PDB file of C-alpha atoms in Angstrom:
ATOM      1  CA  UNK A 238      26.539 -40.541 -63.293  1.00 52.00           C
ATOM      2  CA  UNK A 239      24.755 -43.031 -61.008  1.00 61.00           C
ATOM      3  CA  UNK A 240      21.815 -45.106 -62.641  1.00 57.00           C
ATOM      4  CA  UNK A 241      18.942 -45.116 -60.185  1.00 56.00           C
ATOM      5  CA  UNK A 242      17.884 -48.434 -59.147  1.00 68.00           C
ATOM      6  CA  UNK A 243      14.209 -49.646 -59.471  1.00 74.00           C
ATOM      7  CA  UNK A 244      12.748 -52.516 -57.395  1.00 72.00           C
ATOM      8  CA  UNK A 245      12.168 -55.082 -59.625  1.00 76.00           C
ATOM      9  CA  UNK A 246      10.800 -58.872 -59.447  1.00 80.00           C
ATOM     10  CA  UNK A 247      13.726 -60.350 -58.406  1.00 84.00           C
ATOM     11  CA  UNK A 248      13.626 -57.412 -55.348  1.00 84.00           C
ATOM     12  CA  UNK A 249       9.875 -58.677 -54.900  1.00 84.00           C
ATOM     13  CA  UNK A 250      10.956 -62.114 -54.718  1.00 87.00           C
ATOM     14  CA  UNK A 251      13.544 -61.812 -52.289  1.00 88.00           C
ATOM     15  CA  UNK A 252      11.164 -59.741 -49.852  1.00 87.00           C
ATOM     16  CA  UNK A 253       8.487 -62.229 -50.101  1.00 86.00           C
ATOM     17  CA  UNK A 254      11.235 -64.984 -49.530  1.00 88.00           C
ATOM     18  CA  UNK A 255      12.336 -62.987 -46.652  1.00 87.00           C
ATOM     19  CA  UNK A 256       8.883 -62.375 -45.284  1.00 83.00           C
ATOM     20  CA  UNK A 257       7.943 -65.903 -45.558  1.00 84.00           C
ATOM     21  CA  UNK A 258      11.174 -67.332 -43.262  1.00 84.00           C
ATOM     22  CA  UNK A 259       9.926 -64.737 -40.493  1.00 80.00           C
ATOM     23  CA  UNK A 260       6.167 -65.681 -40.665  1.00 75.00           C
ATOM     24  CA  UNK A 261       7.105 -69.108 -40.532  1.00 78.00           C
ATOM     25  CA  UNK A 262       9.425 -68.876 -37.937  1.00 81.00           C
ATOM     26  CA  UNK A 263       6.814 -68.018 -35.508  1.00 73.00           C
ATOM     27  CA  UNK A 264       8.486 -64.768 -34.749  1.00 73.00           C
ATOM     28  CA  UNK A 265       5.454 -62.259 -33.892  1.00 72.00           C
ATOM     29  CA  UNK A 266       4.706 -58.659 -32.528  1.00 74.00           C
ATOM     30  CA  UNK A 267       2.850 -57.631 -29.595  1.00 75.00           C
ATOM     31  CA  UNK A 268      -0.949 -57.157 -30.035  1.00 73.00           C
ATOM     32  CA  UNK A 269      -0.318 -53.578 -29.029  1.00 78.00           C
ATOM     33  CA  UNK A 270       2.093 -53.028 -31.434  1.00 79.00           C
ATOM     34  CA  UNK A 271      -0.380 -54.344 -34.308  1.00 76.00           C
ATOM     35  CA  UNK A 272      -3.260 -52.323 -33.610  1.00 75.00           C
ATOM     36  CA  UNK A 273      -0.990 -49.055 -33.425  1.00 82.00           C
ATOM     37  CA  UNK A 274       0.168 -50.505 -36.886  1.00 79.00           C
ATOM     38  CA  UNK A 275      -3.513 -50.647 -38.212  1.00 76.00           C
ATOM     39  CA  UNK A 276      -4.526 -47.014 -36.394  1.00 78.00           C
ATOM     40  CA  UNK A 277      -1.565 -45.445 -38.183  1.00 83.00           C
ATOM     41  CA  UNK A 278      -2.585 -47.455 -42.052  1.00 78.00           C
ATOM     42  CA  UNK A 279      -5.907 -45.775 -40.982  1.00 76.00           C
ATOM     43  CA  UNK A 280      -4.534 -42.250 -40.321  1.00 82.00           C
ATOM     44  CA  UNK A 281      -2.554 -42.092 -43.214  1.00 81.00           C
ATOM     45  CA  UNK A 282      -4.590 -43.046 -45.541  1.00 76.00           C
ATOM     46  CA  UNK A 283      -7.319 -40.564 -44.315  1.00 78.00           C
ATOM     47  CA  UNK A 284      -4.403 -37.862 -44.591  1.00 84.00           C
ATOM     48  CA  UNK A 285      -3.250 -39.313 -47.873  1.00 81.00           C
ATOM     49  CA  UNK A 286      -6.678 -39.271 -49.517  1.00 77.00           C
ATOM     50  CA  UNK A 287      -6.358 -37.099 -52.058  1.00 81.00           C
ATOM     51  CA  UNK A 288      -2.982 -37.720 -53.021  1.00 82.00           C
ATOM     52  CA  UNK A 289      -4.035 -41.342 -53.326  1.00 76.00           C
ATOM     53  CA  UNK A 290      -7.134 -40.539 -55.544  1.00 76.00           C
ATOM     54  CA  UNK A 291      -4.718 -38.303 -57.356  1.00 81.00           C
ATOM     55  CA  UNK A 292      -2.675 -41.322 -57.829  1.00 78.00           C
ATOM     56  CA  UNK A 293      -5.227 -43.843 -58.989  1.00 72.00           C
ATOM     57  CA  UNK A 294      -6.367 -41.110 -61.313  1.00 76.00           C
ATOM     58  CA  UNK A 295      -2.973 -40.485 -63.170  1.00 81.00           C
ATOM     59  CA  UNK A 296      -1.928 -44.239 -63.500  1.00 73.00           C
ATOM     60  CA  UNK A 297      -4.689 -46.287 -64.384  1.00 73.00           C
ATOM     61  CA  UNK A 298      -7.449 -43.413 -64.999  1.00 73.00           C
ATOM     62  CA  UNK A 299      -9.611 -44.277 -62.137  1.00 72.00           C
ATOM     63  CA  UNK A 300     -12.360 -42.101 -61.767  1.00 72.00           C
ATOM     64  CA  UNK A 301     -12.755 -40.152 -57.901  1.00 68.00           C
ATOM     65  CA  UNK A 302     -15.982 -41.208 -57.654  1.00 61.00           C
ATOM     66  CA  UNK A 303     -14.920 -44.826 -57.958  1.00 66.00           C
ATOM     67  CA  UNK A 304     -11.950 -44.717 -56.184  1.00 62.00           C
ATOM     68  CA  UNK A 305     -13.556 -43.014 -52.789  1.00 61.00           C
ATOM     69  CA  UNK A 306     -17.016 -44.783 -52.853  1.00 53.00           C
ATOM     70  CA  UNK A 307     -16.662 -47.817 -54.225  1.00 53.00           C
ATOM     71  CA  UNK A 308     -13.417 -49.621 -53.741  1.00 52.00           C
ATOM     72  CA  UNK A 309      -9.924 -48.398 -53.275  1.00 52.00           C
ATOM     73  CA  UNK A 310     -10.291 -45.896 -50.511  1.00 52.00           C
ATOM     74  CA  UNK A 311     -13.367 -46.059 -48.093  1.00 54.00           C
ATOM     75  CA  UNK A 312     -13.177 -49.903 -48.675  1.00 51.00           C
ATOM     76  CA  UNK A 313      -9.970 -50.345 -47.358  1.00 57.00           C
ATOM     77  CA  UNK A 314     -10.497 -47.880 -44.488  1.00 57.00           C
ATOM     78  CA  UNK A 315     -13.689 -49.524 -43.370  1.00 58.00           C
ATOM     79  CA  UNK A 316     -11.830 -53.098 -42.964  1.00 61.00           C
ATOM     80  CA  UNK A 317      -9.228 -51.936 -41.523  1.00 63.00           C
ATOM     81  CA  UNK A 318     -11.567 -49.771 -38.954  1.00 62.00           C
ATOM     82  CA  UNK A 319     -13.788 -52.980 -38.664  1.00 62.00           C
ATOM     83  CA  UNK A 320     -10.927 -55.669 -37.872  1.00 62.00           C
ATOM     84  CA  UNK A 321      -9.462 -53.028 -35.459  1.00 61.00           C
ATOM     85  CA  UNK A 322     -13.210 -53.104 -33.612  1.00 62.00           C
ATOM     86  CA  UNK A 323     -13.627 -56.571 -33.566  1.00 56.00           C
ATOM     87  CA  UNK A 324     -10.339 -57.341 -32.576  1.00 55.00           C
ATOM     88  CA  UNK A 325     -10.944 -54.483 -29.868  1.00 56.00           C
ATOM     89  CA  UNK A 326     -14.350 -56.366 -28.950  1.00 52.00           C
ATOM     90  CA  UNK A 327     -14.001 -59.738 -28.831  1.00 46.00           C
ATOM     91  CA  UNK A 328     -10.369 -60.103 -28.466  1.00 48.00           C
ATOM     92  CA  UNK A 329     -10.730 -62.890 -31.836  1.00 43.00           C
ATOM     93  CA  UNK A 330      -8.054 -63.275 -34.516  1.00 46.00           C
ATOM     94  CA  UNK A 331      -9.163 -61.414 -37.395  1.00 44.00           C
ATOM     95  CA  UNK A 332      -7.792 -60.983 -41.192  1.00 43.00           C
ATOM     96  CA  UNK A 333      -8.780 -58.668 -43.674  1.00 42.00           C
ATOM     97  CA  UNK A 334      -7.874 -58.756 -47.322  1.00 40.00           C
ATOM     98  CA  UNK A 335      -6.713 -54.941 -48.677  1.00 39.00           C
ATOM     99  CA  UNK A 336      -5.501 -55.706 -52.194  1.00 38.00           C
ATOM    100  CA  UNK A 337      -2.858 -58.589 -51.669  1.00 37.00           C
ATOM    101  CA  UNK A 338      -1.981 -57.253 -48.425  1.00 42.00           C
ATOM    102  CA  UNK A 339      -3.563 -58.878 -45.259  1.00 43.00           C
ATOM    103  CA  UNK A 340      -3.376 -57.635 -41.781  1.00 43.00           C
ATOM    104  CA  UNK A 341      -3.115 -60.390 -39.018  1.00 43.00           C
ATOM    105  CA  UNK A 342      -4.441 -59.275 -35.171  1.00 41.00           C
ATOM    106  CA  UNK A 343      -3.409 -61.688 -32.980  1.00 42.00           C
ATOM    107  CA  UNK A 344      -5.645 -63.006 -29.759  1.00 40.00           C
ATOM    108  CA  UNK A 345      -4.238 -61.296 -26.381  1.00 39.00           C
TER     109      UNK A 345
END
């Protein structure tokens, strides 16, 4: 019988190692290709909502209420909509914190 493997820190560690070397690199994507990245976070999550709420609910007992209003959801869903519009709008570098992930727009 196969053991199932888990991603552990060592996993996490070796991503972030690996995602480090490429940002530093300079190695970058198209604007284009970013902002269909950040429309499709959007989409999904708006699809996802409830399963996400679900979710938040089951492993740390996070209330709906608190999860769509106040942080988790709608929060993330508004930067991401914001930096998409002020990228859109005046063509600026922008960064937005979701959690501990950040999503870079670069200038065109």
């Amino acid at each position: 019988m196969e053991v199932p493997t888990t991603f552990g820190g060592e996993d996490a560690a070796e991503m972030v190692t690996e995602l480090w070397r490429n940002f530093v690199s300079g190695k970058t994507r198209s604007y284009d290709w970013r902002v269909t990245q950040l429309k499709s976070i959007v989409k999904n999550v708006k699809e996802r909502e409830t399963e996400i709420v679900d979710a938040l609910r089951s492993y740390i007992n996070k209330p709906e209420f608190e999860s769509v209003l106040f942080e988790d959801i709608k929060i993330g869903r508004w930067n991401m909509e914001d930096a998409e519009a002020t990228t859109a709008r005046y063509g600026i570098q922008v960064a937005r914190r979701l959690g501990v992930a950040c999503l870079w727009l670069e200038v065109t």
